[in-house]
PDB file of C-alpha atoms in Angstrom:
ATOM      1  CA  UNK A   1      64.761 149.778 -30.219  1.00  0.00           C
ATOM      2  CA  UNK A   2      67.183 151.829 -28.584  1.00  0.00           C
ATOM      3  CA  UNK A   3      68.847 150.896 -25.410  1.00  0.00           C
ATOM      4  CA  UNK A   4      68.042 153.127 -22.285  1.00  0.00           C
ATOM      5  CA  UNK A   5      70.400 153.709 -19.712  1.00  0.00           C
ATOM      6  CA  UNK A   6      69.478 154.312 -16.207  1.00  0.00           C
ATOM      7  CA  UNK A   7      69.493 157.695 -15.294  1.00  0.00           C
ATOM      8  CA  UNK A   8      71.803 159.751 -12.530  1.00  0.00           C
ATOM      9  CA  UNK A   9      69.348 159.669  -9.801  1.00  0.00           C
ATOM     10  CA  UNK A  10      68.418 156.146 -10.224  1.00  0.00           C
ATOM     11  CA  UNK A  11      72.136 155.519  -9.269  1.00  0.00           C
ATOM     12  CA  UNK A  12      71.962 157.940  -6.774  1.00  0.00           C
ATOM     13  CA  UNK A  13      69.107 155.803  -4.852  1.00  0.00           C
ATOM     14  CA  UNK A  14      70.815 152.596  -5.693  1.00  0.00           C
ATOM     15  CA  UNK A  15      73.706 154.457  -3.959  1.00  0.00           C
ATOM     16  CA  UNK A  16      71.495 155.722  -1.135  1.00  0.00           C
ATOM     17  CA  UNK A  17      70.034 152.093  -0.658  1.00  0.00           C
ATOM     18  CA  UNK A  18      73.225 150.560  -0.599  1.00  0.00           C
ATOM     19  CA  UNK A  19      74.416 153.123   2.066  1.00  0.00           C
ATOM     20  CA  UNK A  20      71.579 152.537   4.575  1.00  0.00           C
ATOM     21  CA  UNK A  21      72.099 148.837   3.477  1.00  0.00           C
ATOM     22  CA  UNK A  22      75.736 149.300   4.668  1.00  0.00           C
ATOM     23  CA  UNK A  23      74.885 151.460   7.903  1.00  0.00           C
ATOM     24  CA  UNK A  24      72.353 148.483   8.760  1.00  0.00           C
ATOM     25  CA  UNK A  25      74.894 146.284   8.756  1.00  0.00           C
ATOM     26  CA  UNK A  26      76.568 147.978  10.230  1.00  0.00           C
ATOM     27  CA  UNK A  27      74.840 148.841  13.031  1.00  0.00           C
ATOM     28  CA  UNK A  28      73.664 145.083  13.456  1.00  0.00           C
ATOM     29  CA  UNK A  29      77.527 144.584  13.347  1.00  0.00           C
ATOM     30  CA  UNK A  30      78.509 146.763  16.327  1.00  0.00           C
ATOM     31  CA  UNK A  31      78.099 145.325  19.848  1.00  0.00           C
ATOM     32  CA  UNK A  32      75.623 146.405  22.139  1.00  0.00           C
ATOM     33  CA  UNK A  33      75.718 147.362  25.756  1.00  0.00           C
ATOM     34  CA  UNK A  34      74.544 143.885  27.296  1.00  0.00           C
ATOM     35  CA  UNK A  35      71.262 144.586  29.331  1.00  0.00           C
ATOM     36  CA  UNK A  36      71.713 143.939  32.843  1.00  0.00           C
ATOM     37  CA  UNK A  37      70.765 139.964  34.107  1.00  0.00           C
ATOM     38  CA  UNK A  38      68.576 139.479  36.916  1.00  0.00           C
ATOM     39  CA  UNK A  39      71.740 138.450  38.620  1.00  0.00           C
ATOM     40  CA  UNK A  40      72.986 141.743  38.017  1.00  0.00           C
ATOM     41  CA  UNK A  41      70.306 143.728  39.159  1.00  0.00           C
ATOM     42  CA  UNK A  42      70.037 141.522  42.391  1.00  0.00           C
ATOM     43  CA  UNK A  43      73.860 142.393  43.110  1.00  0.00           C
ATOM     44  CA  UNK A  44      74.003 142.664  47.037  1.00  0.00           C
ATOM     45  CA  UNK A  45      70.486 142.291  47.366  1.00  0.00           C
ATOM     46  CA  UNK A  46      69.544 138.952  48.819  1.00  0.00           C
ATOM     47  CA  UNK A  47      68.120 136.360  46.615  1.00  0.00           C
ATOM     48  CA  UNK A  48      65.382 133.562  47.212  1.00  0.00           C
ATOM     49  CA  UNK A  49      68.261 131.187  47.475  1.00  0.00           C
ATOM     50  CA  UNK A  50      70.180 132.861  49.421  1.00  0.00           C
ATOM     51  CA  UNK A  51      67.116 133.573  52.032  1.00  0.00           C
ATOM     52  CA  UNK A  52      66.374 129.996  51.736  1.00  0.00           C
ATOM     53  CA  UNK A  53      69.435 128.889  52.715  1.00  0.00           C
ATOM     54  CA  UNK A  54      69.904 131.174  55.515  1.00  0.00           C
ATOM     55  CA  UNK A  55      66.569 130.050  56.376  1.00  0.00           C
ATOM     56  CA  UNK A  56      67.919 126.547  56.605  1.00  0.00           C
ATOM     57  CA  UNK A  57      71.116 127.660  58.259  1.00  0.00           C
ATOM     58  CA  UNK A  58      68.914 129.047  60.910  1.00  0.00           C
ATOM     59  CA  UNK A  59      66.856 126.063  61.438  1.00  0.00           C
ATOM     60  CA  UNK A  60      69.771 123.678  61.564  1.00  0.00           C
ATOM     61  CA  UNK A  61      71.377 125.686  64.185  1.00  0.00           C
ATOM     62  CA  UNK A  62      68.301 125.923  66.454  1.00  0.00           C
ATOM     63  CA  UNK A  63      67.578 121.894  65.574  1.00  0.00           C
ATOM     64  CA  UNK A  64      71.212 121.899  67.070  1.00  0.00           C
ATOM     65  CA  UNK A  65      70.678 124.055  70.011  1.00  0.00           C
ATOM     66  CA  UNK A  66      67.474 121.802  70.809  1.00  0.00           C
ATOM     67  CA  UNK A  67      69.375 118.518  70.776  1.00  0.00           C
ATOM     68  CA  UNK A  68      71.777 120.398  72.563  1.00  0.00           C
ATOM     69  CA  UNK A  69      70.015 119.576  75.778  1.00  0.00           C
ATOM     70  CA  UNK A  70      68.749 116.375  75.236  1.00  0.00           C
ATOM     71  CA  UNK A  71      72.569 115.033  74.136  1.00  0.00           C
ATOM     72  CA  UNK A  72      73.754 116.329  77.620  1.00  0.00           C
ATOM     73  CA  UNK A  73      70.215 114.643  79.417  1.00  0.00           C
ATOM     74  CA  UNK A  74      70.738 111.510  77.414  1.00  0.00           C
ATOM     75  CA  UNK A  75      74.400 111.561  78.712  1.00  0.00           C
ATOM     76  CA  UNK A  76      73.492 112.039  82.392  1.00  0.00           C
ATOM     77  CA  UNK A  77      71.200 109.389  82.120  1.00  0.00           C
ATOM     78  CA  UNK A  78      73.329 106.580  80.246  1.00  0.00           C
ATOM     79  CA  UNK A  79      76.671 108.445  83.390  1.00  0.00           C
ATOM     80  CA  UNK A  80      73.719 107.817  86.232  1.00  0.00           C
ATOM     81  CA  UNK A  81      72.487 104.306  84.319  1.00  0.00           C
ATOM     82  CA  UNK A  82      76.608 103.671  84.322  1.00  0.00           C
ATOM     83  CA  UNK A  83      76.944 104.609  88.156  1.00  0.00           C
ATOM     84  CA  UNK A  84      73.720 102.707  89.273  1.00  0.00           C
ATOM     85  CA  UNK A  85      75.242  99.683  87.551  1.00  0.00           C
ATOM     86  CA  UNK A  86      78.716 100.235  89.045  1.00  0.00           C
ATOM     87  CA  UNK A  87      76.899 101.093  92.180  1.00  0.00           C
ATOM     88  CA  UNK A  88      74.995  97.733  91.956  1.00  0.00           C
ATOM     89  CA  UNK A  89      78.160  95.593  90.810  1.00  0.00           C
ATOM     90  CA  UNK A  90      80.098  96.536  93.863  1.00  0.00           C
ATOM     91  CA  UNK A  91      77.363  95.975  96.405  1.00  0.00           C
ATOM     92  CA  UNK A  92      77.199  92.580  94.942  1.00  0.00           C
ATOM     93  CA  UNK A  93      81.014  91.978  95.390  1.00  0.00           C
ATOM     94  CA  UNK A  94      80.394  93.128  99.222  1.00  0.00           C
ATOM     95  CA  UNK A  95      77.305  90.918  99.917  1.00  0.00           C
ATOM     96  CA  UNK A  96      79.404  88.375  97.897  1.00  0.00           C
ATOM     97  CA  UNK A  97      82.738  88.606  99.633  1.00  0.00           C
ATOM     98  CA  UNK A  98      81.008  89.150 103.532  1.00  0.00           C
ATOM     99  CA  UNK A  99      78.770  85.790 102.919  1.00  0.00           C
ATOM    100  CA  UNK A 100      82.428  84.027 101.653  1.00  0.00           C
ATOM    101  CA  UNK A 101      84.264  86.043 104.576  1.00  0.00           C
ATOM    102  CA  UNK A 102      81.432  84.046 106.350  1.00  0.00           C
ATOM    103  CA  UNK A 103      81.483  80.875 104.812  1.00  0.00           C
ATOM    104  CA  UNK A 104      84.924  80.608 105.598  1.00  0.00           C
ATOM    105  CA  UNK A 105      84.978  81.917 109.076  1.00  0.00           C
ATOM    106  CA  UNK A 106      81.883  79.649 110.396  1.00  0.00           C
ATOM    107  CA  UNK A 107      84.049  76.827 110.263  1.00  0.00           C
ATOM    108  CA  UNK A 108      86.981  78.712 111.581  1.00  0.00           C
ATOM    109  CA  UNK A 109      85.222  79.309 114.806  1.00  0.00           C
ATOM    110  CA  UNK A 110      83.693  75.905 115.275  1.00  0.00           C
ATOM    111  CA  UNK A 111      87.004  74.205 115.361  1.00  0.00           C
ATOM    112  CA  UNK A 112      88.196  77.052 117.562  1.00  0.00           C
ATOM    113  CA  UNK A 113      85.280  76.217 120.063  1.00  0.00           C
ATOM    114  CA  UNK A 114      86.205  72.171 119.757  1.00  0.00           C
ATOM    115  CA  UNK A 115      89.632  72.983 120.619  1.00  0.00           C
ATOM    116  CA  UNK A 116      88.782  75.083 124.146  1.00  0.00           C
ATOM    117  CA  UNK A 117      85.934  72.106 124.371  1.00  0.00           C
ATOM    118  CA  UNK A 118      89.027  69.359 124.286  1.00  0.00           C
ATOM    119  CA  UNK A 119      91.702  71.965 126.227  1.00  0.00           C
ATOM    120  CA  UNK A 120      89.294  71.670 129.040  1.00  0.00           C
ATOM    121  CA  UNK A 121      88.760  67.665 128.818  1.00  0.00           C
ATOM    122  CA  UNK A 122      92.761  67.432 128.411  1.00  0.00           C
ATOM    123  CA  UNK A 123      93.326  69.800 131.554  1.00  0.00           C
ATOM    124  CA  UNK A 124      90.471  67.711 133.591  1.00  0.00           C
ATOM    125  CA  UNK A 125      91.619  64.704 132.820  1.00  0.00           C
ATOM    126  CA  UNK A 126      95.621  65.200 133.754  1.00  0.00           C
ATOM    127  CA  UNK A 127      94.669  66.925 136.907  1.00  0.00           C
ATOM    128  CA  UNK A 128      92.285  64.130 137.866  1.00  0.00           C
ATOM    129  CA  UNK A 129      94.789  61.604 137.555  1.00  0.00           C
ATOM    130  CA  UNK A 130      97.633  63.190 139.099  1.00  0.00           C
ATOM    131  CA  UNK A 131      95.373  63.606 142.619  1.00  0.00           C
ATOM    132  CA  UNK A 132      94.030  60.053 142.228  1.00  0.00           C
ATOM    133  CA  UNK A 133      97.372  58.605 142.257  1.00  0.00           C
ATOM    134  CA  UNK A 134      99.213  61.204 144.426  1.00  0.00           C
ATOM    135  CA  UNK A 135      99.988  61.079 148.038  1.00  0.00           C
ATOM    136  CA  UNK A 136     102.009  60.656 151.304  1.00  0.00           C
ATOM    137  CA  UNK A 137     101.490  59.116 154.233  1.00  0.00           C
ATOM    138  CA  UNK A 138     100.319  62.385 156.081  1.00  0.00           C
ATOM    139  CA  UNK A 139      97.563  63.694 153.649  1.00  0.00           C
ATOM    140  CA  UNK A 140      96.243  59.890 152.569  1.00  0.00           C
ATOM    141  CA  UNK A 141      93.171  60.241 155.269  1.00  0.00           C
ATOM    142  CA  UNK A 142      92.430  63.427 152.825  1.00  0.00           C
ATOM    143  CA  UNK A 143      92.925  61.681 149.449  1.00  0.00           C
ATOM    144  CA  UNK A 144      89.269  60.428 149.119  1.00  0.00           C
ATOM    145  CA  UNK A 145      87.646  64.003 149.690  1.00  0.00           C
ATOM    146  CA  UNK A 146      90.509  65.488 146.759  1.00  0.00           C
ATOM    147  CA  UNK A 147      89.603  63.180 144.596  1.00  0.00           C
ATOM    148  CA  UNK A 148      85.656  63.853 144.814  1.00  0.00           C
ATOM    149  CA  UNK A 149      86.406  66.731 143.203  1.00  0.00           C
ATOM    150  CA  UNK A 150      87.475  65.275 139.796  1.00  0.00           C
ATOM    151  CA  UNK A 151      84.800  61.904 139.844  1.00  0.00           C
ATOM    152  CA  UNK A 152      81.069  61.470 139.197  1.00  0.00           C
ATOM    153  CA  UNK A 153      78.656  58.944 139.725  1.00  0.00           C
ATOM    154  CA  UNK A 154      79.390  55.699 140.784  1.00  0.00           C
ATOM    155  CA  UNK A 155      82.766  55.737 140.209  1.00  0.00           C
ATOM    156  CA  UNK A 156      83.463  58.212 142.993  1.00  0.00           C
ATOM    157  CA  UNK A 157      82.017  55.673 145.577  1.00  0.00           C
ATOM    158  CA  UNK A 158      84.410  52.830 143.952  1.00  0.00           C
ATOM    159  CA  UNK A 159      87.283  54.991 144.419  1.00  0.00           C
ATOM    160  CA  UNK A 160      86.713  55.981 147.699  1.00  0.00           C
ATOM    161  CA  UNK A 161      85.815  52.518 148.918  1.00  0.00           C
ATOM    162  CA  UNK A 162      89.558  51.744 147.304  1.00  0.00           C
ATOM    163  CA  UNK A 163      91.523  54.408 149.199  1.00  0.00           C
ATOM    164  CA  UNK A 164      89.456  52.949 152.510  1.00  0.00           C
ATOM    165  CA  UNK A 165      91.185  50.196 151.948  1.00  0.00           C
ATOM    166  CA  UNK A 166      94.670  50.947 150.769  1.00  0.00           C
ATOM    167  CA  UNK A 167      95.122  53.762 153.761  1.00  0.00           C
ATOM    168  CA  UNK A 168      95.853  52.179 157.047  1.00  0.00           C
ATOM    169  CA  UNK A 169      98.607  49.987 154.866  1.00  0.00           C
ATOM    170  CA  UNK A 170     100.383  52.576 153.327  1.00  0.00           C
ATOM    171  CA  UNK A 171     100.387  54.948 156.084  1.00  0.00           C
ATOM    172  CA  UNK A 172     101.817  52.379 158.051  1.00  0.00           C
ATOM    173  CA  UNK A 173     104.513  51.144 155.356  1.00  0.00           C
ATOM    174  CA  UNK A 174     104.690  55.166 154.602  1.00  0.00           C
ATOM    175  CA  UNK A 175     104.363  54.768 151.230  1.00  0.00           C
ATOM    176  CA  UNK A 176     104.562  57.806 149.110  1.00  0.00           C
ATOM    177  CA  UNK A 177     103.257  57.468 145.514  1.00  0.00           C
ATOM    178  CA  UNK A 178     103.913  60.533 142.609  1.00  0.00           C
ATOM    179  CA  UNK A 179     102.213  60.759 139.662  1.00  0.00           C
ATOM    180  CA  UNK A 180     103.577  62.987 136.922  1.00  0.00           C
ATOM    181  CA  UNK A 181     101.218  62.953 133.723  1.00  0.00           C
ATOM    182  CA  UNK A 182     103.588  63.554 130.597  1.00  0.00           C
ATOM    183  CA  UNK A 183     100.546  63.301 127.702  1.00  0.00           C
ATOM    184  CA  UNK A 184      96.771  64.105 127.322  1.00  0.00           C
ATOM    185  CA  UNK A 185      94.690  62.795 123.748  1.00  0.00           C
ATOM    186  CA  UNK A 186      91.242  63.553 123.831  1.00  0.00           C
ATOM    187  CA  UNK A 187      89.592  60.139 121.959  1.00  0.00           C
ATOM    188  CA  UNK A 188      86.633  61.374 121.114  1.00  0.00           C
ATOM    189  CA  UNK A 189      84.050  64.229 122.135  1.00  0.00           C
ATOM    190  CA  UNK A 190      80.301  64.036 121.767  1.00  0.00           C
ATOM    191  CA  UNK A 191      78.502  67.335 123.268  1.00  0.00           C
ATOM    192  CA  UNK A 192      78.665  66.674 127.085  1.00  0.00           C
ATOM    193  CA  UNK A 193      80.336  63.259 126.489  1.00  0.00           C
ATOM    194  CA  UNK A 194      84.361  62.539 126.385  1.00  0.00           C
ATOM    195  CA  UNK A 195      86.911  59.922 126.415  1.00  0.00           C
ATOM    196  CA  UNK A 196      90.566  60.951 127.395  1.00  0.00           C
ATOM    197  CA  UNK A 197      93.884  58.745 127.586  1.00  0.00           C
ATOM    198  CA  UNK A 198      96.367  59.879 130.268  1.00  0.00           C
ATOM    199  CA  UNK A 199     100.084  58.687 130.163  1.00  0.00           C
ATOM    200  CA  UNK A 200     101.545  58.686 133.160  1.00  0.00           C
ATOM    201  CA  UNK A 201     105.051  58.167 134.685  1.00  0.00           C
ATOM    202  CA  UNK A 202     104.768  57.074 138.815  1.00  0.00           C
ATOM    203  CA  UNK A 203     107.133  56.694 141.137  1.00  0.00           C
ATOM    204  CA  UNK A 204     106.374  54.915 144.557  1.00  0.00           C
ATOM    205  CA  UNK A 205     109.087  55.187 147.626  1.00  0.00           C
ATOM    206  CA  UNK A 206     108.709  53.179 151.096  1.00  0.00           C
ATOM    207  CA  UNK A 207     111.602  52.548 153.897  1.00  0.00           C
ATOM    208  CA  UNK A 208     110.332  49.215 153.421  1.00  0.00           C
ATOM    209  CA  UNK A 209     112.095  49.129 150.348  1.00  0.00           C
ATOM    210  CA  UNK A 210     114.957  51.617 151.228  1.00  0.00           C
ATOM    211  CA  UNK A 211     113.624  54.125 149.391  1.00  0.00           C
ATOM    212  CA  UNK A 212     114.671  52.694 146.048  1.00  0.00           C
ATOM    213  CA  UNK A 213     111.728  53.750 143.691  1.00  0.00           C
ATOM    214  CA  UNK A 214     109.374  51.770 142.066  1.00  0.00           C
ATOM    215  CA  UNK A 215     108.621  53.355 138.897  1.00  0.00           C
ATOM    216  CA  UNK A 216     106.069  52.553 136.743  1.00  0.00           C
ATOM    217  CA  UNK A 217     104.931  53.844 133.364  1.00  0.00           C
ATOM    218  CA  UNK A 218     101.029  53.837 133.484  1.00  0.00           C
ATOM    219  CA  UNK A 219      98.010  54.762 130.924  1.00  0.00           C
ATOM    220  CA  UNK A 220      94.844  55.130 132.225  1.00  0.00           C
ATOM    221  CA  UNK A 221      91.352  55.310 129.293  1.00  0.00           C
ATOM    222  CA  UNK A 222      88.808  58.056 130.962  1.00  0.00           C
ATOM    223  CA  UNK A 223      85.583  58.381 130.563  1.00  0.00           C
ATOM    224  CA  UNK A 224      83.996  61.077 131.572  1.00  0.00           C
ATOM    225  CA  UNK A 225      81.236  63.670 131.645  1.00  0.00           C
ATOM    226  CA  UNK A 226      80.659  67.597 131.545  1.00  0.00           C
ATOM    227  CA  UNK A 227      78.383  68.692 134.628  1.00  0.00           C
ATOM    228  CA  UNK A 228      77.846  72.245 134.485  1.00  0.00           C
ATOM    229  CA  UNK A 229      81.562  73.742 133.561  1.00  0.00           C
ATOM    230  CA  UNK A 230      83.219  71.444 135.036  1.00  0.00           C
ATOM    231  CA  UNK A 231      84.517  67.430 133.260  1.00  0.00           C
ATOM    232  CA  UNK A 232      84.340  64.890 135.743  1.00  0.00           C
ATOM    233  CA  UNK A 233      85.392  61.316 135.568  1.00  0.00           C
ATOM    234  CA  UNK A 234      82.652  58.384 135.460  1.00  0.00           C
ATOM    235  CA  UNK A 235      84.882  55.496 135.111  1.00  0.00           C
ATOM    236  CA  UNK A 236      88.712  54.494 134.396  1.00  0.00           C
ATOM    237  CA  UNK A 237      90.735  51.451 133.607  1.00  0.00           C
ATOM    238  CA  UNK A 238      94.329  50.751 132.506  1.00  0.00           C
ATOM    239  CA  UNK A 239      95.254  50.860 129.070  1.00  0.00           C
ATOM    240  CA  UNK A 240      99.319  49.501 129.801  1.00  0.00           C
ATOM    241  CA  UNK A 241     101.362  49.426 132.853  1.00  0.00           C
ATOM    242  CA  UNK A 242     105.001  48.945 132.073  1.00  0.00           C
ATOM    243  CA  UNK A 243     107.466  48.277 135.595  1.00  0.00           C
ATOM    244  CA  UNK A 244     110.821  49.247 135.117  1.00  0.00           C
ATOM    245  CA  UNK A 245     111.588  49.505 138.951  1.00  0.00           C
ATOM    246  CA  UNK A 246     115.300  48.340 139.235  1.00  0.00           C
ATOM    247  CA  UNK A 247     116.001  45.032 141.151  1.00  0.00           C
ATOM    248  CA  UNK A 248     118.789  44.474 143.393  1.00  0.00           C
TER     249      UNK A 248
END
């Protein structure tokens, strides 16, 4: 058999083949223009996200303006809850410190009114004593009636009846007694009721004697009683009596 060889235009379509086989591949080879993405196309326009966000933005800031109010109403109530308490606190330290300020002053005044109670006794008392046991022998007809002022009850009769019987002797020996009270302690003090001690110094002068005076330190115990203002003695008696007239 003889060989057969492949004729021109087979090559030439083997050649044509291989040509669009090249241009294919080529063409497959070469880059293409890259089709615009979504992301692309949507360039400056807004996206879903973007609105949703905004969205949110939006709902945030009104949520915001919303609590807004009710921050500042929530802080005006806890500032006026604050004051009311503050308010309250202090009132508590006023009621607190005017029922102390009271407390304290209560007693204050009591023992203020004791002391003008026993000032009074003290005064009654000395100036009782120094009329009892004062006198000369040109007002001792008087003495009795001076005295009345000072006494009460039955001790104003016993006193009297004494100075009955003590005044036609000493006017006629002209005796002249002074009383000068140097102290006042009020012993006790029960409402209208009151004990005072009186310490006295007396001197007693006569020309019977030469005048040399008889001096005489005296305490007297009073008891005595409150009728209307006035503190009035209802009985006495000698505590001491100390002589320390000078002998010749």
């Amino acid at each position: 058999m003889e060989d057969q060889q492949p004729a021109a235009g087979d090559l030439t379509v083997d050649k044509a083949t291989e040509a669009e086989a090249t241009e294919a591949e080529a063409t497959e080879a070469e880059p293409t223009e890259a089709e615009p993405t979504n992301a692309e196309v949507t360039e400056g326009e807004p996206t879903e996200d973007g609105a949703t966000e905004e969205t949110t933005d939006e709902s945030d800031e009104a949520a915001a303006t919303e609590a807004a109010p009710k921050e500042k109403k929530t802080k005006k109530k806890r500032t006026g809850r604050r004051l009311a308490a503050v308010f309250a606190l202090i009132a508590a330290l006023f009621v607190g410190s005017a029922a102390f300020a009271g407390a304290t002053v209560q007693p204050y005044l009591a023992e203020r009114a004791t002391i003008e109670v026993k000032l009074k006794v003290a005064r009654a008392a000395a100036s009782a004593i120094t009329t009892l046991w004062s006198y000369t022998p040109e007002n001792m007809d008087s003495l009795a009636d001076r005295a009345a002022n000072y006494l009460a009850g039955d001790f104003g009769a016993q006193y009297r009846k004494f100075v009955d019987q003590i005044a036609a002797p000493n006017k006629q020996a002209k005796v002249t007694n002074s009383t000068e009270v140097t102290g006042v302690a009020v012993e006790s003090l029960d409402g209208p009721n009151a004990v005072a001690i009186v310490y006295t110094n007396t001197t007693t002068t006569s020309p019977l004697t030469k005048n040399i005076p008889a001096l005489k330190y005296l305490s007297y115990r009073l008891v005595m009683k409150r009728d209307d203002d006035r503190w009035k003695v209802t009985r006495m008696t000698t505590v001491t009596q100390l002589d320390v007239t000078p002998h010749l």
